[in-house]
C-alpha cells in the first residue's frame, strides 16, 4: 500500500493531487474509489482531512484480507496472536519513540529474512499457481516474495 498522504499537490514539482483513494492488493484486487473532498479541507493538511477517506479504504482492505485469509494456508492461532501482540506493541511504541518503533520493525524484518530463507526456496520449487493461492497473492508477486526471502534472482 502506498502512503496516500503524500499526494497533496504540494510544492514538490512532481507530486500530484489525489482525487480518489482506493486500496489495492498484490493478489490483483482493487477497491472501489473513494473521492477526496478538497472543498471541505479548509486549511487542514491532506494527512488530516484525508484520514476519513483513507479509513474507508482501510476498512475495505481489512474486509478483503479477512476474506482472502479464509482461502489461504492457515497460520497457527498461537502465532497469529503473537504477531497481533507484536504489531500492537510496535504501534504503541511509535507514539513514544518513532525511532525505537523503526528499530523494532527492522528486527522483525531481519527475523523474517532469516526464518523464511529455506521455506522460500522450498516453496519456489513447487507449483507457482498453488503457492500463490496458498499465500493469497498473484503468481508474479509470489515469485518476487520467494526470491526476496530465498535470496535468489526473481528472473531465473
mmCIF file of C-alpha atoms in Angstrom:
data_model
loop_
_atom_site.group_PDB
_atom_site.id
_atom_site.type_symbol
_atom_site.label_atom_id
_atom_site.label_comp_id
_atom_site.label_asym_id
_atom_site.label_seq_id
_atom_site.Cartn_x
_atom_site.Cartn_y
_atom_site.Cartn_z
ATOM 1 C CA UNK A 1 0.000 0.000 0.000
ATOM 2 C CA UNK A 2 1.391 3.377 -0.952
ATOM 3 C CA UNK A 3 1.089 6.118 1.598
ATOM 4 C CA UNK A 4 -1.802 8.231 0.392
ATOM 5 C CA UNK A 5 -0.990 11.432 2.279
ATOM 6 C CA UNK A 6 1.892 12.453 0.007
ATOM 7 C CA UNK A 7 -0.491 13.016 -2.926
ATOM 8 C CA UNK A 8 -1.405 16.522 -1.810
ATOM 9 C CA UNK A 9 -0.305 18.546 -4.860
ATOM 10 C CA UNK A 10 2.123 20.484 -2.677
ATOM 11 C CA UNK A 11 5.272 22.352 -3.657
ATOM 12 C CA UNK A 12 7.114 19.273 -4.809
ATOM 13 C CA UNK A 13 7.196 19.610 -8.591
ATOM 14 C CA UNK A 14 6.088 16.096 -9.471
ATOM 15 C CA UNK A 15 3.653 15.452 -6.633
ATOM 16 C CA UNK A 16 0.106 15.009 -7.970
ATOM 17 C CA UNK A 17 -3.054 15.856 -6.070
ATOM 18 C CA UNK A 18 -5.233 12.839 -5.281
ATOM 19 C CA UNK A 19 -8.826 12.959 -6.435
ATOM 20 C CA UNK A 20 -9.704 9.496 -5.103
ATOM 21 C CA UNK A 21 -8.193 6.950 -2.737
ATOM 22 C CA UNK A 22 -8.527 3.198 -3.061
ATOM 23 C CA UNK A 23 -6.894 0.136 -1.604
ATOM 24 C CA UNK A 24 -5.122 -2.377 -3.821
ATOM 25 C CA UNK A 25 -3.774 -5.839 -3.146
ATOM 26 C CA UNK A 26 -0.928 -7.874 -4.569
ATOM 27 C CA UNK A 27 -3.478 -10.571 -5.441
ATOM 28 C CA UNK A 28 -4.936 -8.227 -8.055
ATOM 29 C CA UNK A 29 -7.935 -6.974 -6.042
ATOM 30 C CA UNK A 30 -8.672 -3.270 -6.349
ATOM 31 C CA UNK A 31 -11.058 -1.463 -4.044
ATOM 32 C CA UNK A 32 -13.731 0.938 -5.236
ATOM 33 C CA UNK A 33 -12.579 4.543 -5.486
ATOM 34 C CA UNK A 34 -13.370 6.865 -2.589
ATOM 35 C CA UNK A 35 -13.473 10.541 -3.665
ATOM 36 C CA UNK A 36 -11.280 13.020 -1.794
ATOM 37 C CA UNK A 37 -13.246 16.104 -0.692
ATOM 38 C CA UNK A 38 -10.867 19.026 -1.207
ATOM 39 C CA UNK A 39 -13.717 21.556 -0.860
ATOM 40 C CA UNK A 40 -14.162 20.971 2.880
ATOM 41 C CA UNK A 41 -10.436 20.677 3.624
ATOM 42 C CA UNK A 42 -10.049 24.282 4.713
ATOM 43 C CA UNK A 43 -6.532 24.828 5.959
ATOM 44 C CA UNK A 44 -6.012 21.221 7.007
ATOM 45 C CA UNK A 45 -3.125 19.247 5.590
ATOM 46 C CA UNK A 46 -4.113 16.279 3.436
ATOM 47 C CA UNK A 47 -2.928 13.917 6.150
ATOM 48 C CA UNK A 48 -5.676 15.297 8.424
ATOM 49 C CA UNK A 49 -8.589 15.941 6.073
ATOM 50 C CA UNK A 50 -7.980 12.769 4.033
ATOM 51 C CA UNK A 51 -7.809 10.484 7.059
ATOM 52 C CA UNK A 52 -11.529 9.680 6.984
ATOM 53 C CA UNK A 53 -11.385 8.681 3.317
ATOM 54 C CA UNK A 54 -8.240 6.642 3.959
ATOM 55 C CA UNK A 55 -10.049 4.984 6.865
ATOM 56 C CA UNK A 56 -12.786 3.800 4.495
ATOM 57 C CA UNK A 57 -10.099 2.305 2.260
ATOM 58 C CA UNK A 58 -8.508 0.619 5.263
ATOM 59 C CA UNK A 59 -11.855 -0.883 6.285
ATOM 60 C CA UNK A 60 -12.330 -2.228 2.764
ATOM 61 C CA UNK A 61 -8.767 -3.589 2.854
ATOM 62 C CA UNK A 62 -9.430 -5.313 6.185
ATOM 63 C CA UNK A 63 -12.579 -6.965 4.782
ATOM 64 C CA UNK A 64 -10.643 -8.111 1.726
ATOM 65 C CA UNK A 65 -7.747 -9.555 3.716
ATOM 66 C CA UNK A 66 -10.133 -11.378 6.055
ATOM 67 C CA UNK A 67 -11.883 -12.905 3.047
ATOM 68 C CA UNK A 68 -8.576 -13.905 1.458
ATOM 69 C CA UNK A 69 -7.320 -15.346 4.751
ATOM 70 C CA UNK A 70 -10.099 -17.925 4.687
ATOM 71 C CA UNK A 71 -8.810 -19.256 1.350
ATOM 72 C CA UNK A 72 -5.080 -19.276 2.078
ATOM 73 C CA UNK A 73 -2.774 -21.530 4.042
ATOM 74 C CA UNK A 74 -3.565 -21.062 7.745
ATOM 75 C CA UNK A 75 -1.119 -19.621 10.238
ATOM 76 C CA UNK A 76 -1.377 -21.324 13.651
ATOM 77 C CA UNK A 77 -3.593 -19.362 16.050
ATOM 78 C CA UNK A 78 -0.810 -19.087 18.632
ATOM 79 C CA UNK A 79 1.465 -17.405 16.084
ATOM 80 C CA UNK A 80 -1.343 -15.096 14.883
ATOM 81 C CA UNK A 81 -1.896 -13.967 18.485
ATOM 82 C CA UNK A 82 1.828 -13.309 18.942
ATOM 83 C CA UNK A 83 2.031 -11.344 15.688
ATOM 84 C CA UNK A 84 -1.005 -9.238 16.617
ATOM 85 C CA UNK A 85 0.558 -8.552 20.015
ATOM 86 C CA UNK A 86 3.863 -7.513 18.433
ATOM 87 C CA UNK A 87 2.009 -5.266 15.983
ATOM 88 C CA UNK A 88 0.122 -3.531 18.780
ATOM 89 C CA UNK A 89 3.300 -3.138 20.835
ATOM 90 C CA UNK A 90 5.166 -1.515 17.946
ATOM 91 C CA UNK A 91 2.246 0.818 17.220
ATOM 92 C CA UNK A 92 2.188 1.848 20.891
ATOM 93 C CA UNK A 93 5.969 2.280 20.913
ATOM 94 C CA UNK A 94 5.727 4.569 17.864
ATOM 95 C CA UNK A 95 3.718 7.050 19.936
ATOM 96 C CA UNK A 96 6.600 7.361 22.423
ATOM 97 C CA UNK A 97 9.619 6.808 20.201
ATOM 98 C CA UNK A 98 9.314 6.576 16.427
ATOM 99 C CA UNK A 99 12.984 5.582 16.162
ATOM 100 C CA UNK A 100 12.509 2.709 18.593
ATOM 101 C CA UNK A 101 9.464 1.556 16.626
ATOM 102 C CA UNK A 102 11.502 1.563 13.420
ATOM 103 C CA UNK A 103 14.232 -0.407 15.194
ATOM 104 C CA UNK A 104 11.653 -2.967 16.347
ATOM 105 C CA UNK A 105 10.210 -3.233 12.826
ATOM 106 C CA UNK A 106 13.719 -3.664 11.433
ATOM 107 C CA UNK A 107 14.267 -6.508 13.903
ATOM 108 C CA UNK A 108 11.102 -8.168 12.558
ATOM 109 C CA UNK A 109 12.421 -7.719 9.044
ATOM 110 C CA UNK A 110 15.661 -9.493 9.996
ATOM 111 C CA UNK A 111 13.728 -12.298 11.682
ATOM 112 C CA UNK A 112 11.529 -12.695 8.596
ATOM 113 C CA UNK A 113 14.525 -12.852 6.279
ATOM 114 C CA UNK A 114 16.334 -15.384 8.458
ATOM 115 C CA UNK A 115 13.361 -17.655 9.124
ATOM 116 C CA UNK A 116 11.879 -17.624 5.620
ATOM 117 C CA UNK A 117 15.070 -18.399 3.693
ATOM 118 C CA UNK A 118 14.721 -22.186 3.386
ATOM 119 C CA UNK A 119 10.913 -22.254 3.269
ATOM 120 C CA UNK A 120 11.013 -19.744 0.389
ATOM 121 C CA UNK A 121 13.487 -21.895 -1.526
ATOM 122 C CA UNK A 122 11.361 -24.998 -0.970
ATOM 123 C CA UNK A 123 8.152 -23.197 -1.964
ATOM 124 C CA UNK A 124 9.854 -21.890 -5.129
ATOM 125 C CA UNK A 125 10.288 -25.495 -6.272
ATOM 126 C CA UNK A 126 6.519 -26.117 -6.027
ATOM 127 C CA UNK A 127 3.728 -25.282 -8.483
ATOM 128 C CA UNK A 128 3.660 -21.442 -8.687
ATOM 129 C CA UNK A 129 -0.144 -21.307 -9.005
ATOM 130 C CA UNK A 130 -0.658 -23.398 -5.880
ATOM 131 C CA UNK A 131 1.896 -21.414 -3.853
ATOM 132 C CA UNK A 132 0.339 -18.127 -4.983
ATOM 133 C CA UNK A 133 -3.129 -19.336 -3.970
ATOM 134 C CA UNK A 134 -1.812 -20.511 -0.594
ATOM 135 C CA UNK A 135 -0.278 -17.079 0.030
ATOM 136 C CA UNK A 136 -3.192 -15.069 -1.355
ATOM 137 C CA UNK A 137 -1.001 -13.387 -3.966
ATOM 138 C CA UNK A 138 -0.779 -13.437 -7.720
ATOM 139 C CA UNK A 139 1.982 -15.532 -9.303
ATOM 140 C CA UNK A 140 4.219 -12.539 -10.073
ATOM 141 C CA UNK A 141 4.073 -11.183 -6.500
ATOM 142 C CA UNK A 142 4.675 -14.695 -5.166
ATOM 143 C CA UNK A 143 7.736 -15.088 -7.378
ATOM 144 C CA UNK A 144 9.158 -11.772 -6.121
ATOM 145 C CA UNK A 145 8.394 -12.601 -2.477
ATOM 146 C CA UNK A 146 10.023 -16.024 -2.661
ATOM 147 C CA UNK A 147 13.068 -14.570 -4.430
ATOM 148 C CA UNK A 148 13.431 -11.853 -1.790
ATOM 149 C CA UNK A 149 13.165 -14.265 1.130
ATOM 150 C CA UNK A 150 15.097 -17.038 -0.621
ATOM 151 C CA UNK A 151 17.940 -14.765 -1.675
ATOM 152 C CA UNK A 152 17.791 -15.582 -5.378
ATOM 153 C CA UNK A 153 17.032 -13.618 -8.533
ATOM 154 C CA UNK A 154 13.347 -13.304 -9.346
ATOM 155 C CA UNK A 155 14.313 -13.593 -13.023
ATOM 156 C CA UNK A 156 15.528 -17.192 -13.099
#
